[in-house]
XYZ file of C-alpha atoms in Angstrom:
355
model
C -27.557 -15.591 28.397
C -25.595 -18.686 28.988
C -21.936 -17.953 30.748
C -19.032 -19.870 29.223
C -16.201 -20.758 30.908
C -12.679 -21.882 29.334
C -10.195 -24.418 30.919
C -6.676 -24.984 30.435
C -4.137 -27.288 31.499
C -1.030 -26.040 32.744
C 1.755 -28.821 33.489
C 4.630 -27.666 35.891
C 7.857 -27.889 34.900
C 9.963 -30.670 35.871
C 12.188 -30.194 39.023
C 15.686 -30.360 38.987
C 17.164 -32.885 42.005
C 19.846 -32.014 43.914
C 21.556 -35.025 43.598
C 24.282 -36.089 40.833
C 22.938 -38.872 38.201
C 25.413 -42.170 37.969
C 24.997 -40.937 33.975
C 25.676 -37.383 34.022
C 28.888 -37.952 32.216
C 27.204 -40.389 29.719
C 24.784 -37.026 29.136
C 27.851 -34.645 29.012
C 29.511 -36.280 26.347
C 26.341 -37.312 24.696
C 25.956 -32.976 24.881
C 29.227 -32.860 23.532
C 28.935 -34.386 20.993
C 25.674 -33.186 19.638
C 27.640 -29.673 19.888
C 29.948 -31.097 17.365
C 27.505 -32.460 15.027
C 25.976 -28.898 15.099
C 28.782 -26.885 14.624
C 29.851 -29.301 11.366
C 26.349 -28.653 10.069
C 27.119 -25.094 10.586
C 30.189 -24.838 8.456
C 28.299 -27.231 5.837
C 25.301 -24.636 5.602
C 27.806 -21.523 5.204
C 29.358 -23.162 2.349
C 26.355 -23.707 0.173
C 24.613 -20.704 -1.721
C 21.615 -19.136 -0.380
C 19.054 -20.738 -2.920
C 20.994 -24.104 -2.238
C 20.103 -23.673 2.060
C 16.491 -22.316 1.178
C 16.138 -25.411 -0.283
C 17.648 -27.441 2.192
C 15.373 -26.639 4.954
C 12.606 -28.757 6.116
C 9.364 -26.203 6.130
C 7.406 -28.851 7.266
C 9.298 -29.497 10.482
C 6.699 -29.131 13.467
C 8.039 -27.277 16.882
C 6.158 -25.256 19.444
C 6.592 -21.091 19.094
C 9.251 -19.950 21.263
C 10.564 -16.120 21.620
C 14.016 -17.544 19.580
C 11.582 -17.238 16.500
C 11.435 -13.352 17.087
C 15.244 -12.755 15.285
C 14.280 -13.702 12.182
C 11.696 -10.113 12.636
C 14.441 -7.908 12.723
C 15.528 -8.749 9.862
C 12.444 -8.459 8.143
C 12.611 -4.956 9.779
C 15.610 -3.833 7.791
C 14.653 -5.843 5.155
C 11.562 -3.997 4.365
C 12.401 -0.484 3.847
C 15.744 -1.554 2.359
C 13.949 -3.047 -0.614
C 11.576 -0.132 -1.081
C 14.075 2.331 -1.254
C 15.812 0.443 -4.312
C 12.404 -0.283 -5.910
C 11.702 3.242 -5.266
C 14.092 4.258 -7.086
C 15.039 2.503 -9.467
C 11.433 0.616 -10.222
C 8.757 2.663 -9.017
C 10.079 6.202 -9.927
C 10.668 5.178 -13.507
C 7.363 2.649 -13.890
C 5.084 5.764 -12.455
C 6.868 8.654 -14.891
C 6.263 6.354 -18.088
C 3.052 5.328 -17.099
C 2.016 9.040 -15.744
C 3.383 10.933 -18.008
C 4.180 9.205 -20.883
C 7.170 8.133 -23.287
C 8.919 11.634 -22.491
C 8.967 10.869 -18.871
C 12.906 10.802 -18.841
C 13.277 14.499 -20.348
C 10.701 15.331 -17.889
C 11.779 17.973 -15.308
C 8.798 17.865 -12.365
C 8.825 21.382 -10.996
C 5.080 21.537 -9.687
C 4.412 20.230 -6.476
C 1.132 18.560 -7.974
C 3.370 16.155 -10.290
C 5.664 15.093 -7.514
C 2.736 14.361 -5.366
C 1.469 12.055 -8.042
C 4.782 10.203 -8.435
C 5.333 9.569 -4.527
C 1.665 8.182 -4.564
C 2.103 5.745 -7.051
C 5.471 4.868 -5.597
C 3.671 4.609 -2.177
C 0.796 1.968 -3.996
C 3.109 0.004 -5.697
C 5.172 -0.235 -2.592
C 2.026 -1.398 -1.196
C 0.793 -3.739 -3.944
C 4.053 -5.279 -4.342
C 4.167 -6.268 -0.514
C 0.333 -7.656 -0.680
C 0.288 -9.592 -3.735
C 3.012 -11.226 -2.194
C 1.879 -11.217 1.445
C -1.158 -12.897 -0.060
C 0.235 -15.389 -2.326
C 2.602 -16.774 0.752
C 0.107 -17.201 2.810
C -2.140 -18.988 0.319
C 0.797 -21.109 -0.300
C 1.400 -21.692 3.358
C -2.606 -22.619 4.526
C -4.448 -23.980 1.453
C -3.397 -27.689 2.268
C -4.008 -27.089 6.164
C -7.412 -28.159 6.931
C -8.512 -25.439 8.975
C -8.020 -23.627 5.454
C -11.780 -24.115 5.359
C -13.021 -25.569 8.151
C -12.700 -23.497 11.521
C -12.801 -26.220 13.770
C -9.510 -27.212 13.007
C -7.976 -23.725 14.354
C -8.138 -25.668 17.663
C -7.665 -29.247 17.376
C -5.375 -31.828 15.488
C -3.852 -32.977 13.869
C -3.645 -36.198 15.726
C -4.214 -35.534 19.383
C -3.370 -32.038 19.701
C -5.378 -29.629 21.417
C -5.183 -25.780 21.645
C -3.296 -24.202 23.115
C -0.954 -27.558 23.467
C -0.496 -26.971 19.343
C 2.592 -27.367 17.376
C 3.283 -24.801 14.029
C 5.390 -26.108 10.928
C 8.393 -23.873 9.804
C 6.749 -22.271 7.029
C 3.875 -20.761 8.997
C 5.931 -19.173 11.432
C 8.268 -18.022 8.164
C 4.593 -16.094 6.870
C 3.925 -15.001 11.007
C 7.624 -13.066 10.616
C 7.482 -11.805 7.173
C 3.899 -10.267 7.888
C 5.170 -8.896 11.323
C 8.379 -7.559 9.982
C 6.150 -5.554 7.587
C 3.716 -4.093 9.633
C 6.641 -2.901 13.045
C 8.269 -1.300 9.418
C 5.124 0.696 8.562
C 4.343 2.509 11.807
C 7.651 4.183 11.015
C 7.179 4.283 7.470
C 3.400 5.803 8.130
C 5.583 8.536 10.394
C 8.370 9.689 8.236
C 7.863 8.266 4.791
C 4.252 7.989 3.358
C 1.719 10.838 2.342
C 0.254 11.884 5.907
C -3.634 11.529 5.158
C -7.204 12.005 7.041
C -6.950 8.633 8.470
C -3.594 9.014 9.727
C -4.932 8.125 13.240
C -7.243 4.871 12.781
C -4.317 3.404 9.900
C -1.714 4.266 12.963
C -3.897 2.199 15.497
C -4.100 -0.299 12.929
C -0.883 -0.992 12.309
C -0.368 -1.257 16.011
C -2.991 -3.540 16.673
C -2.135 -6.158 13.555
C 1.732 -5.997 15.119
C 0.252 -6.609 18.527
C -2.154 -9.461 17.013
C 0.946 -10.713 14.980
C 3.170 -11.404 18.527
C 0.736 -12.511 21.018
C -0.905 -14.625 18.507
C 2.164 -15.957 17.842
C 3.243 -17.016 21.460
C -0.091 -17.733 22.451
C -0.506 -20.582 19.360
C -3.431 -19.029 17.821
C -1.038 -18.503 14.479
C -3.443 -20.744 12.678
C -6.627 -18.148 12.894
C -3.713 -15.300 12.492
C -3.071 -17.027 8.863
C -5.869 -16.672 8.054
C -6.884 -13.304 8.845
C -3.776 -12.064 6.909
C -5.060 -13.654 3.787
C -8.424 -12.298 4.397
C -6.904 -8.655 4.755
C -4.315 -8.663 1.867
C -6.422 -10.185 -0.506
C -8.867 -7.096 -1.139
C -6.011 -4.528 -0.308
C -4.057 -6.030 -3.360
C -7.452 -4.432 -5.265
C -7.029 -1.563 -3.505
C -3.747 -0.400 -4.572
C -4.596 -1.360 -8.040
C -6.593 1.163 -8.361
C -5.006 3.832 -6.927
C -2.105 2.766 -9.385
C -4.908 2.825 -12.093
C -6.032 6.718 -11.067
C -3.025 8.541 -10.204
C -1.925 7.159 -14.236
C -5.564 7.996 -15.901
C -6.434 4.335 -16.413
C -10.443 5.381 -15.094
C -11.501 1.864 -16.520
C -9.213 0.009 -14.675
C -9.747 2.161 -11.782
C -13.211 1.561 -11.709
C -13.008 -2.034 -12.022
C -10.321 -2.491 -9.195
C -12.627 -0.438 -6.855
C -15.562 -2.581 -7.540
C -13.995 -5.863 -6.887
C -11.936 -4.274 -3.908
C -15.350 -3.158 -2.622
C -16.556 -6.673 -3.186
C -13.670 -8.026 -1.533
C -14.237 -5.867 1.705
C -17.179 -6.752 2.047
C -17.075 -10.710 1.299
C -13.933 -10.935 3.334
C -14.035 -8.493 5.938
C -17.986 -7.869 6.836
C -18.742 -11.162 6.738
C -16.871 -13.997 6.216
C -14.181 -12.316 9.456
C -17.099 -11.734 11.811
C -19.566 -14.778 11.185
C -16.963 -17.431 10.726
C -13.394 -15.824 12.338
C -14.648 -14.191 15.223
C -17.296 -16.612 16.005
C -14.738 -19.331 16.135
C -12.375 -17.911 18.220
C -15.185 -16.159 20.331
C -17.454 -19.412 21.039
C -16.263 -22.669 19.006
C -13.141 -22.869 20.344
C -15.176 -23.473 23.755
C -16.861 -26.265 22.261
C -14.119 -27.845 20.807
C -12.170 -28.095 24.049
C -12.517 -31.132 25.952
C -13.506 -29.756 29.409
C -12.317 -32.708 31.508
C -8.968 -32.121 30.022
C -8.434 -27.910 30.845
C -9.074 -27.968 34.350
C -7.492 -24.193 35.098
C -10.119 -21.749 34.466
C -9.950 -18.185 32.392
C -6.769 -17.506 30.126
C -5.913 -14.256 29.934
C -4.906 -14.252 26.793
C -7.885 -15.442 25.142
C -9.957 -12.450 26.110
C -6.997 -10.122 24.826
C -6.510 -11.682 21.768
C -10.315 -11.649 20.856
C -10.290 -7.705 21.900
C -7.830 -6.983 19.525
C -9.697 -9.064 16.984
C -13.290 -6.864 17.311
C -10.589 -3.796 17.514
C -10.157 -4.571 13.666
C -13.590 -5.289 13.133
C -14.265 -1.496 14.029
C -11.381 -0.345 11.388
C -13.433 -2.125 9.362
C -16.439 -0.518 9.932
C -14.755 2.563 9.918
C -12.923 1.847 6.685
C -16.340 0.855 5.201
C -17.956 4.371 5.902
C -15.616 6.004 4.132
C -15.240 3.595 1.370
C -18.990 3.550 0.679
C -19.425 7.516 0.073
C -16.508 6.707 -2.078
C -18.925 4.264 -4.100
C -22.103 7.107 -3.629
C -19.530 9.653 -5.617
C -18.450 6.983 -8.345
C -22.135 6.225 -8.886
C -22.540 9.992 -8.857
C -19.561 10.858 -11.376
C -20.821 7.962 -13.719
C -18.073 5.424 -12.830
C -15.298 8.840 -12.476
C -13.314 7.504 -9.332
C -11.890 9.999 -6.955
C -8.429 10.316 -6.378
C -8.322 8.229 -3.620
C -10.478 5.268 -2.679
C -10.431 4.998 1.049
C -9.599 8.250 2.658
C -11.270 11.147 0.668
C -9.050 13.651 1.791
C -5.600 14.531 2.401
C -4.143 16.624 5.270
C -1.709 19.800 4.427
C 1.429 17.944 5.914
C 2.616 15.541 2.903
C 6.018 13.892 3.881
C 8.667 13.719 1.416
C 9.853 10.271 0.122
């Protein structure tokens, strides 16, 4: 077994000197005045509209990752369950009673606890759907240009001259690195107090704290371009997923059947094979080779062995997800195509939270 090694090169900071420059006050006022500049811009930007500043920003301005990039999350963190309570109830409830229950959904008065259930699953999956679908179509937007989009080399050099870790991320990729993170810190709470407590309650909790974990350090660390990735990978056959739990809970068994099959496709295309043999090879052993040695003269970043735990951590969800999902596929094959209520955990626990 051959040992590999990994080098980095860490420059020092410059030091300040203790004497005055002859052009400090040239630098002062040159400070000043860049204060004023920004401050104008300011009061510019708060007078257009919203869609009018999206559109003014420059998403394909390059800058390093810094912890300032970390507000934006908390905002995602409100903004998450703030737009699933209003879909909730004013979307979901009304899309899952018609499609449930049929054209007399509005006289309908749900007394038993079974029809309730129903409803807050479906809300729960199109919750879910509606956050993937677009999870996945941002990030698709975001990486299919990028080069390392389909070649993994690139996750660790250019363009031009640059070299991970010494690697720069446009605004837009960072934008997708929030949004995703913002989503996932939202759902450990939301998998506490708000969504249907189930069998896997455990591995979906250690999950979701290992993606937001992945998310952060991957993020200050500059290994956002493999992280892009990996969230398209993931969302991609979870947008099948809730499809056809969408599909069951409102009697649509074709549909449900169909979703399942190409989710089970998915999951194993995306996440068995392509994540191991191409993601987790790259970021286990080719980013060794792509390194310039001579260049990365400190030995044995930390980081890099974390970040590469974490990564096999979701490799076993997978597996674990996989088990489960395949006696789901033994019982369809079973039942004739007849999908069971629900396609990844077979089983729910007695303590359902209330939406």
């Amino acid at each position: 077994m051959v040992a590999c090694r990994i080098h980095i090169q860490v420059h020092s900071a410059p030091k300040l000197e203790g004497a005055i420059s002859p052009n400090m006050k040239v630098k002062v006022a040159s400070k000043s005045e860049n204060q004023r500049k920004l401050r104008a811009i300011i009061e510019v930007k708060s007078e257009m509209g919203l869609t009018e500043y999206l559109r003014s920003i420059d998403w394909e301005q390059e800058a390093y990752p810094a912890y300032e990039d970390f507000t934006i999350l908390l905002l995602f963190i409100l903004y998450f369950p703030t737009v699933r309570f209003f879909l909730d109830k004013f979307v979901f409830e009304r899309l899952g009673r018609r499609l449930i229950f049929g054209k007399g959904h509005q006289k309908l008065d749900l007394q038993s606890e079974e029809q309730r259930k129903k409803i807050r699953k479906f809300k729960e999956s199109a919750w879910k759907f509606t956050y993937f679908l677009s999870a996945e179509l941002l990030v698709l937007s975001v990486t299919y240009d990028e080069p390392w989009f389909t070649n993994t080399k690139y996750f660790w050099v250019g363009p031009g001259d640059q070299v991970w870790p010494d690697q720069k991320m446009k605004l837009r990729l960072k934008g997708v690195y929030m949004y995703a993170a913002g989503f996932y810190t939202y759902s450990i709470f939301a998998l506490i107090f708000w969504e249907t407590r189930r069998t896997d309650f455990g591995v979906s909790m250690g999950h979701h704290v290992a993606t937001v974990i992945l998310i952060l350090l991957s993020h200050i660390f500059r290994f956002a371009r493999v992280g892009s990735i990996v969230l398209a990978l993931h969302d991609a056959s979870d947008v099948f997923l809730e499809v056809g739990k969408m599909s069951k809970y409102s009697g649509a068994e074709r549909t449900a059947s169909f979703s399942f099959i190409l989710f089970v496709l998915s999951w194993i295309i995306l996440r068995l094979i392509y994540y191991p043999f191409w993601i987790l090879r790259s970021t286990s052993y080719e980013v060794i080779l792509a390194l310039d040695k001579n260049k990365h003269s400190i030995e044995g970043p930390i980081y890099y062995y974390v970040f590469n735990t974490l990564l096999y951590c979701l490799l076993v969800f997978h597996i674990f997800w996989w088990v489960l999902i395949y006696r789901m596929l033994v019982k369809q094959i079973q039942a004739r195509g007849q999908l069971s209520d629900d396609v990844r955990s077979d089983s729910e626990g007695e303590d359902d939270h209330e939406d």
